[in-house]
Short mmCIF file of C-alpha atoms in Angstrom, two decimals:
data_model
loop_
_atom_site.label_atom_id
_atom_site.label_comp_id
_atom_site.label_asym_id
_atom_site.label_seq_id
_atom_site.Cartn_x
_atom_site.Cartn_y
_atom_site.Cartn_z
CA UNK A 183 -33.28 -5.24 -2.82
CA UNK A 184 -31.90 -1.95 -1.18
CA UNK A 185 -28.25 -1.84 -2.37
CA UNK A 186 -27.26 0.79 0.17
CA UNK A 187 -28.84 -1.06 3.21
CA UNK A 188 -27.38 -4.21 2.22
CA UNK A 189 -23.83 -2.89 1.80
CA UNK A 190 -24.25 -1.18 5.38
CA UNK A 191 -25.32 -4.73 6.67
CA UNK A 192 -22.30 -6.27 5.07
CA UNK A 193 -19.81 -3.58 6.30
CA UNK A 194 -21.12 -4.23 9.84
CA UNK A 195 -20.18 -7.88 9.85
CA UNK A 196 -16.71 -7.69 7.96
CA UNK A 197 -14.50 -6.54 10.87
CA UNK A 198 -15.19 -9.73 12.53
CA UNK A 199 -12.98 -11.98 10.16
CA UNK A 200 -13.67 -15.16 12.39
CA UNK A 201 -13.44 -18.48 11.35
CA UNK A 202 -16.52 -19.63 12.99
CA UNK A 203 -17.79 -22.26 10.48
CA UNK A 204 -16.11 -25.67 11.30
CA UNK A 205 -15.65 -26.36 7.63
CA UNK A 206 -13.66 -23.10 6.95
CA UNK A 207 -10.11 -23.26 5.95
CA UNK A 208 -7.83 -20.96 7.80
CA UNK A 209 -5.64 -18.71 5.56
CA UNK A 210 -2.37 -20.51 6.39
CA UNK A 211 -3.85 -23.90 5.62
CA UNK A 212 -5.51 -23.11 2.16
CA UNK A 213 -4.03 -25.54 -0.47
CA UNK A 214 -3.02 -23.57 -3.38
CA UNK A 215 -1.11 -25.81 -6.08
CA UNK A 216 -0.40 -24.92 -9.71
CA UNK A 217 -2.60 -21.89 -9.63
CA UNK A 218 -5.58 -23.72 -8.41
CA UNK A 219 -7.49 -23.97 -5.17
CA UNK A 220 -9.87 -27.00 -5.76
CA UNK A 221 -12.29 -26.99 -2.83
CA UNK A 222 -14.57 -23.89 -1.33
CA UNK A 223 -12.91 -22.44 1.54
CA UNK A 224 -15.97 -22.57 3.58
CA UNK A 225 -17.25 -26.11 2.10
CA UNK A 226 -20.21 -24.14 0.55
CA UNK A 227 -20.99 -22.43 -2.52
CA UNK A 228 -20.98 -18.67 -2.52
CA UNK A 229 -23.89 -16.19 -3.16
CA UNK A 230 -23.16 -14.16 -6.28
CA UNK A 231 -25.44 -11.47 -5.38
CA UNK A 232 -23.47 -10.82 -2.12
CA UNK A 233 -20.32 -11.23 -4.33
CA UNK A 234 -21.34 -8.38 -6.46
CA UNK A 235 -21.86 -6.05 -3.38
CA UNK A 236 -18.50 -7.14 -2.06
CA UNK A 237 -16.79 -6.52 -5.48
CA UNK A 238 -17.92 -2.92 -5.82
CA UNK A 239 -17.70 -1.74 -2.08
CA UNK A 240 -14.74 0.32 -1.35
CA UNK A 241 -14.47 -0.97 2.33
CA UNK A 242 -14.36 -4.76 1.05
CA UNK A 243 -13.11 -6.14 -2.21
CA UNK A 244 -13.02 -2.50 -3.85
CA UNK A 245 -12.08 -4.80 -7.10
CA UNK A 246 -13.44 -1.79 -9.20
CA UNK A 247 -10.44 0.35 -7.99
CA UNK A 248 -8.44 -1.61 -10.42
CA UNK A 249 -10.70 -3.52 -12.84
CA UNK A 250 -13.23 -2.48 -15.02
CA UNK A 251 -16.45 -4.40 -15.25
CA UNK A 252 -19.11 -3.58 -17.88
CA UNK A 253 -21.90 -5.49 -15.88
CA UNK A 254 -21.58 -2.73 -13.27
CA UNK A 255 -22.09 0.13 -15.57
CA UNK A 256 -24.07 2.00 -13.17
CA UNK A 257 -21.00 2.52 -10.78
CA UNK A 258 -19.41 5.74 -11.79
CA UNK A 259 -15.64 4.89 -11.64
CA UNK A 260 -13.61 1.85 -12.92
CA UNK A 261 -10.12 1.48 -12.51
CA UNK A 262 -7.73 0.25 -15.41
CA UNK A 263 -4.72 -0.92 -13.23
CA UNK A 264 -5.83 -4.73 -13.86
CA UNK A 265 -7.41 -6.16 -16.90
CA UNK A 266 -11.14 -5.71 -17.56
CA UNK A 267 -13.08 -8.55 -15.94
CA UNK A 268 -15.63 -8.92 -18.55
CA UNK A 269 -15.93 -12.50 -19.42
CA UNK A 270 -13.56 -13.64 -16.68
CA UNK A 271 -16.05 -16.48 -16.02
CA UNK A 272 -15.39 -17.88 -19.44
CA UNK A 273 -11.54 -17.41 -19.38
CA UNK A 274 -10.77 -19.02 -15.87
CA UNK A 275 -12.38 -22.01 -14.02
CA UNK A 276 -13.94 -21.16 -10.39
CA UNK A 277 -10.97 -23.08 -8.94
CA UNK A 278 -8.49 -20.67 -10.57
CA UNK A 279 -10.43 -17.58 -9.76
CA UNK A 280 -10.38 -18.66 -6.16
CA UNK A 281 -6.57 -18.92 -6.17
CA UNK A 282 -6.32 -15.52 -7.81
CA UNK A 283 -8.40 -13.86 -5.23
CA UNK A 284 -7.14 -15.79 -2.34
CA UNK A 285 -3.27 -15.06 -2.88
CA UNK A 286 -2.77 -13.27 -6.28
CA UNK A 287 1.12 -13.41 -5.66
CA UNK A 288 1.13 -17.28 -5.76
CA UNK A 289 -0.42 -17.18 -9.30
CA UNK A 290 0.96 -13.94 -10.92
CA UNK A 291 4.39 -13.74 -9.01
CA UNK A 292 5.46 -11.53 -6.34
CA UNK A 293 5.61 -8.44 -8.39
CA UNK A 294 1.80 -8.00 -8.94
CA UNK A 295 0.03 -5.16 -7.38
CA UNK A 296 -3.13 -7.21 -6.77
CA UNK A 297 -3.56 -7.74 -3.04
CA UNK A 298 -4.18 -11.26 -1.74
CA UNK A 299 -7.55 -11.08 -0.24
CA UNK A 300 -7.26 -14.29 2.03
CA UNK A 301 -3.58 -14.22 2.70
CA UNK A 302 -1.50 -13.17 5.82
CA UNK A 303 1.50 -12.55 3.65
CA UNK A 304 1.12 -8.77 4.18
CA UNK A 305 3.42 -5.82 3.87
CA UNK A 306 5.32 -4.10 6.63
CA UNK A 307 3.40 -2.50 9.67
CA UNK A 308 -0.21 -3.43 8.96
CA UNK A 309 -2.51 -1.14 10.95
CA UNK A 310 -2.70 -2.71 14.44
CA UNK A 311 -6.24 -3.61 14.37
CA UNK A 312 -5.93 -5.66 11.05
CA UNK A 313 -2.79 -7.81 12.43
CA UNK A 314 -3.68 -11.44 11.62
CA UNK A 315 -6.69 -10.60 9.73
CA UNK A 316 -7.33 -11.00 6.02
CA UNK A 317 -9.11 -8.47 3.59
CA UNK A 318 -12.11 -10.69 2.91
CA UNK A 319 -13.33 -13.63 5.10
CA UNK A 320 -13.43 -16.98 3.47
CA UNK A 321 -17.22 -16.65 2.89
CA UNK A 322 -16.84 -13.17 1.18
CA UNK A 323 -14.04 -14.86 -0.98
CA UNK A 324 -16.65 -17.59 -2.18
CA UNK A 325 -19.18 -14.92 -2.87
CA UNK A 326 -16.84 -13.12 -5.13
CA UNK A 327 -15.93 -16.40 -6.67
CA UNK A 328 -19.57 -17.29 -7.43
CA UNK A 329 -20.12 -13.63 -8.62
CA UNK A 330 -17.12 -13.67 -11.22
CA UNK A 331 -18.37 -17.11 -12.31
CA UNK A 332 -21.60 -15.34 -13.62
CA UNK A 333 -19.31 -12.85 -15.94
CA UNK A 334 -19.61 -15.00 -19.11
CA UNK A 335 -18.28 -14.02 -22.60
CA UNK B 256 -9.47 -29.19 -17.53
CA UNK B 257 -7.51 -25.86 -17.38
CA UNK B 258 -6.45 -23.51 -20.15
CA UNK B 259 -2.67 -23.31 -20.90
CA UNK B 260 -0.54 -20.49 -19.49
CA UNK B 261 -0.04 -19.49 -23.19
CA UNK B 262 -3.76 -18.75 -23.65
CA UNK B 263 -3.92 -16.70 -20.47
CA UNK B 264 -0.84 -14.75 -21.25
CA UNK B 265 -2.53 -13.72 -24.72
CA UNK B 266 -5.66 -12.64 -22.81
CA UNK B 267 -3.63 -10.49 -20.39
CA UNK B 268 -1.89 -9.06 -23.18
CA UNK B 269 -4.93 -8.02 -25.06
CA UNK B 270 -6.47 -6.67 -21.96
CA UNK B 271 -3.40 -4.57 -21.25
CA UNK B 272 -3.78 -2.94 -24.92
CA UNK B 273 -7.38 -2.25 -24.05
CA UNK B 274 -6.26 -0.37 -20.86
CA UNK B 275 -3.88 1.88 -22.81
CA UNK B 276 -6.58 3.43 -25.01
CA UNK B 277 -8.75 4.16 -21.99
CA UNK B 278 -10.13 7.87 -21.70
CA UNK B 279 -7.60 9.64 -19.59
CA UNK B 280 -4.96 7.11 -19.24
CA UNK B 281 -2.12 9.32 -20.11
CA UNK B 282 -1.01 12.67 -18.83
CA UNK B 283 -1.94 15.59 -20.93
CA UNK B 284 0.55 17.26 -23.50
CA UNK B 285 -0.05 20.88 -22.41
CA UNK B 286 2.09 23.75 -21.15
CA UNK B 287 1.57 25.27 -17.82
CA UNK B 288 2.02 29.11 -17.96
CA UNK B 289 0.83 30.90 -14.87
CA UNK B 290 -1.00 34.24 -15.36
CA UNK B 291 0.00 34.06 -19.12
CA UNK B 292 3.59 34.89 -18.31
CA UNK B 293 5.65 32.29 -16.03
CA UNK B 294 6.54 29.20 -17.67
CA UNK B 295 6.47 26.11 -15.46
CA UNK B 296 8.53 23.20 -16.22
CA UNK B 297 6.01 20.23 -15.75
CA UNK B 298 8.16 17.79 -17.95
CA UNK B 299 11.75 17.25 -18.13
CA UNK B 300 14.49 14.66 -18.74
CA UNK B 301 15.07 12.69 -15.60
CA UNK B 302 18.39 13.00 -13.60
CA UNK B 303 20.89 9.99 -13.89
CA UNK B 304 19.89 6.90 -12.05
CA UNK B 305 16.21 7.68 -12.24
CA UNK B 306 13.77 4.88 -13.14
CA UNK B 307 11.87 7.20 -15.69
CA UNK B 308 13.31 8.75 -18.65
CA UNK B 309 11.11 11.92 -17.93
CA UNK B 310 9.78 13.27 -14.74
CA UNK B 311 6.19 14.66 -14.93
CA UNK B 312 4.42 16.94 -12.74
CA UNK B 313 1.17 15.92 -11.13
CA UNK B 314 -0.45 18.79 -12.90
CA UNK B 315 -0.39 16.96 -16.27
CA UNK B 316 -2.71 14.30 -14.50
CA UNK B 317 -5.41 16.56 -13.27
CA UNK B 318 -8.65 17.51 -14.93
CA UNK B 319 -9.07 20.51 -17.33
CA UNK B 320 -10.72 22.60 -14.72
CA UNK B 321 -8.02 21.82 -12.09
CA UNK B 322 -5.46 22.67 -14.37
CA UNK B 323 -7.01 25.98 -15.32
CA UNK B 324 -7.26 26.77 -11.59
CA UNK B 325 -3.57 26.69 -11.12
CA UNK B 326 -2.79 28.45 -14.19
CA UNK B 327 -4.53 31.47 -12.87
CA UNK B 328 -3.25 32.95 -9.62
CA UNK B 329 -6.64 34.84 -8.93
CA UNK B 330 -8.58 31.37 -9.29
CA UNK B 331 -5.98 29.43 -7.26
CA UNK B 332 -7.52 29.14 -3.74
CA UNK B 333 -4.19 28.36 -2.41
CA UNK B 334 -3.05 31.90 -2.92
CA UNK B 335 -5.32 33.22 -0.25
CA UNK B 336 -3.31 31.10 2.36
CA UNK B 337 -0.14 32.36 0.72
CA UNK B 338 -1.34 35.80 1.62
CA UNK B 339 -1.88 34.52 5.20
CA UNK B 340 1.76 33.51 5.05
CA UNK B 341 2.94 36.92 3.88
CA UNK B 342 1.35 38.60 6.80
CA UNK B 343 2.93 36.08 9.10
CA UNK B 344 6.16 36.81 7.65
CA UNK B 345 6.30 40.32 9.37
CA UNK B 346 4.41 39.49 12.45
CA UNK B 347 6.34 39.85 15.49
CA UNK B 348 6.31 36.96 17.99
CA UNK B 349 8.14 35.52 20.85
CA UNK B 350 10.41 37.01 23.52
CA UNK B 351 13.09 38.45 21.20
CA UNK B 352 10.42 40.60 19.85
CA UNK B 353 11.29 39.68 16.19
CA UNK B 354 9.41 38.61 12.99
CA UNK B 355 10.86 36.66 10.13
CA UNK B 356 11.14 40.09 8.22
CA UNK B 357 13.50 41.44 11.09
CA UNK B 358 16.17 39.24 10.05
CA UNK B 359 15.49 38.29 6.49
CA UNK B 360 13.78 41.53 5.25
CA UNK B 361 11.85 41.23 1.94
CA UNK B 362 11.14 37.63 1.29
CA UNK B 363 10.85 38.31 -2.39
CA UNK B 364 14.61 38.75 -2.40
CA UNK B 365 15.84 36.82 0.59
CA UNK B 366 13.75 33.75 -0.22
CA UNK B 367 13.98 33.74 -3.78
CA UNK B 368 14.77 30.19 -4.91
CA UNK B 369 15.34 29.14 -1.50
CA UNK B 370 12.57 26.68 -1.35
CA UNK B 371 13.80 24.96 -4.48
CA UNK B 372 16.94 23.68 -2.83
CA UNK B 373 15.18 22.02 0.17
CA UNK B 374 15.41 19.51 2.17
CA UNK B 375 19.07 20.39 2.57
CA UNK B 376 21.73 19.15 5.28
CA UNK B 377 21.40 20.68 8.69
CA UNK B 378 25.00 20.56 10.38
CA UNK B 379 23.63 21.20 13.76
CA UNK B 380 21.29 18.34 14.15
CA UNK B 381 23.17 16.24 11.53
CA UNK B 382 20.08 15.46 9.59
CA UNK B 383 18.24 16.77 6.54
CA UNK B 384 15.91 19.77 7.25
CA UNK B 385 12.84 21.03 5.32
CA UNK B 386 11.22 24.41 5.17
CA UNK B 387 8.91 23.58 8.22
CA UNK B 388 11.65 22.38 10.34
CA UNK B 389 13.66 25.57 9.41
CA UNK B 390 10.81 27.82 10.32
CA UNK B 391 10.73 26.09 13.78
CA UNK B 392 14.36 26.40 14.18
CA UNK B 393 14.10 30.26 13.49
CA UNK B 394 11.29 30.36 16.02
CA UNK B 395 12.85 28.74 18.74
CA UNK B 396 16.50 29.94 18.44
CA UNK B 397 16.10 33.35 17.01
CA UNK B 398 12.64 34.53 17.89
CA UNK B 399 11.99 33.00 21.45
CA UNK B 400 8.78 31.67 20.20
CA UNK B 401 7.21 28.12 20.36
CA UNK B 402 7.76 25.67 17.38
CA UNK B 403 4.75 25.29 15.35
CA UNK B 404 3.12 21.89 15.97
CA UNK B 405 2.66 19.70 12.63
CA UNK B 406 0.25 21.30 10.31
CA UNK B 407 -0.78 23.74 13.05
CA UNK B 408 -0.51 27.59 13.72
CA UNK B 409 1.24 29.31 10.82
CA UNK B 410 2.99 26.51 9.59
CA UNK B 411 1.26 25.58 6.11
CA UNK B 412 0.64 29.08 5.05
CA UNK B 413 4.17 30.39 5.99
CA UNK B 414 5.92 27.35 4.25
CA UNK B 415 3.76 27.81 1.20
CA UNK B 416 4.66 31.50 1.25
CA UNK B 417 8.17 30.79 1.48
CA UNK B 418 8.04 28.00 -1.44
CA UNK B 419 6.02 30.47 -3.35
CA UNK B 420 9.22 32.69 -3.55
CA UNK B 421 10.65 29.76 -5.88
CA UNK B 422 7.51 29.59 -8.21
CA UNK B 423 8.83 28.50 -11.27
CA UNK B 424 12.54 27.58 -10.36
CA UNK B 425 13.37 24.01 -10.96
CA UNK B 426 13.74 21.69 -8.07
CA UNK B 427 17.61 20.97 -7.35
CA UNK B 428 18.80 19.52 -4.07
CA UNK B 429 22.29 19.08 -3.00
CA UNK B 430 23.07 15.39 -2.13
CA UNK B 431 26.75 16.05 -1.57
CA UNK B 432 26.82 17.91 1.70
CA UNK B 433 26.86 16.17 4.95
CA UNK B 434 25.18 12.64 4.95
CA UNK B 435 22.31 13.52 2.32
CA UNK B 436 23.45 10.48 0.07
CA UNK B 437 22.81 8.28 2.94
CA UNK B 438 19.38 9.65 3.89
CA UNK B 439 18.61 9.40 0.08
CA UNK B 440 19.42 5.59 0.17
CA UNK B 441 17.12 5.26 3.23
CA UNK B 442 14.43 6.94 1.44
CA UNK B 443 14.70 4.86 -1.67
CA UNK B 444 14.47 1.84 0.65
CA UNK B 445 11.19 2.95 2.08
CA UNK B 446 9.90 4.04 -1.56
CA UNK B 447 10.29 0.45 -2.69
CA UNK B 448 9.04 -1.31 0.54
CA UNK B 449 5.58 -2.76 0.46
CA UNK B 450 3.47 -1.67 3.59
CA UNK B 451 0.20 -2.84 5.17
CA UNK B 452 -2.54 -5.25 4.51
CA UNK B 453 -2.87 -4.16 0.92
CA UNK B 454 0.86 -4.83 0.61
CA UNK B 455 1.75 -1.88 -1.75
CA UNK B 456 4.70 0.35 -1.98
CA UNK B 457 5.06 3.85 -3.25
CA UNK B 458 6.46 2.53 -6.45
CA UNK B 459 3.63 0.09 -7.05
CA UNK B 460 1.34 2.84 -7.49
CA UNK B 461 3.26 6.09 -8.77
CA UNK B 462 6.07 3.91 -10.84
CA UNK B 463 4.46 0.64 -11.94
CA UNK B 464 0.81 2.02 -12.46
CA UNK B 465 1.63 5.79 -13.31
CA UNK B 466 -1.11 7.06 -15.61
CA UNK B 467 -3.42 4.37 -14.75
CA UNK B 468 -6.77 5.14 -12.93
CA UNK B 469 -7.34 3.75 -9.48
CA UNK B 470 -10.97 3.94 -9.18
CA UNK B 471 -11.58 7.96 -9.33
CA UNK B 472 -7.90 8.80 -9.21
CA UNK B 473 -5.57 9.38 -12.03
CA UNK B 474 -2.23 8.04 -10.73
CA UNK B 475 0.64 10.53 -11.37
CA UNK B 476 4.38 10.00 -10.46
CA UNK B 477 3.71 11.36 -7.00
CA UNK B 478 6.00 14.37 -7.29
CA UNK B 479 6.28 16.80 -4.57
CA UNK B 480 7.10 20.03 -6.39
CA UNK B 481 3.80 21.43 -5.57
CA UNK B 482 3.86 21.32 -1.75
CA UNK B 483 1.99 22.50 0.34
CA UNK B 484 -0.70 21.94 -2.28
CA UNK B 485 -4.22 23.12 -2.33
CA UNK B 486 -6.58 20.24 -2.23
CA UNK B 487 -9.96 20.63 -3.48
CA UNK B 488 -11.11 17.57 -1.62
CA UNK B 489 -10.09 19.11 1.64
CA UNK B 490 -10.63 22.78 0.63
CA UNK B 491 -7.34 23.52 2.23
CA UNK B 492 -3.53 23.43 1.93
CA UNK B 493 -2.15 20.01 2.51
CA UNK B 494 1.26 19.66 3.72
CA UNK B 495 3.81 16.99 2.25
CA UNK B 496 4.16 14.87 5.35
CA UNK B 497 0.29 14.69 5.45
CA UNK B 498 -0.09 13.46 2.00
CA UNK B 499 2.90 10.91 2.64
CA UNK B 500 0.92 9.70 5.66
CA UNK B 501 -2.26 9.64 3.80
CA UNK B 502 -0.69 7.44 0.96
CA UNK B 503 0.85 5.02 3.52
CA UNK B 504 -2.33 4.81 5.47
CA UNK B 505 -4.17 3.93 2.20
CA UNK B 506 -2.20 0.56 2.20
CA UNK B 507 -3.74 -0.12 5.59
CA UNK B 508 -0.42 0.43 7.39
CA UNK B 509 0.49 2.20 10.63
CA UNK B 510 2.13 5.40 9.41
CA UNK B 511 5.21 7.18 10.74
CA UNK B 512 5.24 10.50 12.53
CA UNK B 513 5.62 13.82 10.59
CA UNK B 514 9.24 14.97 10.33
CA UNK B 515 10.35 11.45 11.74
CA UNK B 516 13.67 10.05 10.08
CA UNK B 517 11.70 7.84 8.02
CA UNK B 518 9.55 10.53 6.38
CA UNK B 519 12.39 13.03 6.17
CA UNK B 520 14.46 10.42 4.33
CA UNK B 521 11.43 9.91 1.99
CA UNK B 522 11.27 13.67 1.41
CA UNK B 523 14.93 13.79 0.43
CA UNK B 524 14.45 10.76 -2.03
CA UNK B 525 11.20 11.84 -3.66
CA UNK B 526 12.32 15.38 -3.92
CA UNK B 527 15.18 14.17 -5.92
CA UNK B 528 12.82 12.09 -8.04
CA UNK B 529 11.54 15.43 -9.15
CA UNK B 530 14.70 17.07 -9.94
CA UNK B 531 14.28 19.84 -12.69
CA UNK B 532 10.43 20.15 -12.12
CA UNK B 533 9.36 23.63 -11.35
CA UNK B 534 8.23 24.67 -7.87
CA UNK B 535 4.38 25.13 -8.14
CA UNK B 536 3.44 25.92 -4.63
CA UNK B 537 0.70 26.20 -4.06
CA UNK B 538 -0.29 23.63 -6.68
CA UNK B 539 -4.04 22.73 -7.05
CA UNK B 540 -4.80 19.06 -6.86
CA UNK B 541 -8.33 17.49 -6.49
#
């Protein structure tokens, strides 16, 4: 698979954060209790390969900006603002990882610097074209959840 | 079904200790001496009420090559722009037939240490004023010339030239005059306010995560003592308000206008956060 091409294709569809799928839960309707979101946001399982691309892409998850990930050694720069995600799939259940990605503040507290990727609780003056939009779509969150589940100890 | 919070806490703690030992997590322990003679204060005790014990120049967070470039004024590409500023200093413009030099003479004397005390209170406008705005004031009120637009014309080189006359002088602004203290408070408010879709404040990156790497960038305290700085990425001088706007834009927020009240207040507050650091203009950053 051509990594670059695939990235470009994903980038092309991200700007339309629509909730087309009837099963998809809107950001404000997500049920997050005790650090857990039990059900998939789309009703379907994510695609770990897509998830890996979203994780690395600066325009999408940009998770590497803050988290090192040995499984992505080929990527030049890994941040260390958050903990390394090696073995994260063994430390947390998918239901917990989903909650962290959707609304990190509900899990770690308001002080965390990790953004909520499927949350409308944003900062002051969001860019006009992003008002009412989440960083990732529900489907993209599920893809990243599926990818992190592959990072076993 | 799920692990206890205790186990999680232990994992987070051990992860944190891994981060600390990462390659360039810390600022370097090195002295900056420009051209082997001029000692630059890059590390000093913080003023009272400061969140840090020590204030650190962004120079300490840059790579060896970038640091070396700033230590040698021949290698510092920003010095060419300072020379442009020097030429502008004595260029006559406007209906009054004057240059800066007509009123201020030799900048090496009249402008010595001046840049280290800005922004300062401007009684006429009842607002803080920075070097860029002071230049515009001279141009419109004394020279009969047009104000420079933000980042245009001679604004960056002339500002850099004036600040360069304070090279090595510790930053010290006067918060006692006029309503400077009120503007300091306003700036502080902005500094700690999270903005944009990414929901981040200045303090989240430059205070909470100082010394960490955010992808390819090594996070400094976000000090302003080197502005206008020469940025290798842009291959040009970068003004302070441009940098502020860039950082705010990176949180995916709308950003205020240059020289708006909001950014002037931020300049007052962030300049105070670097009290005691030498002026480094033109600093070299990547």
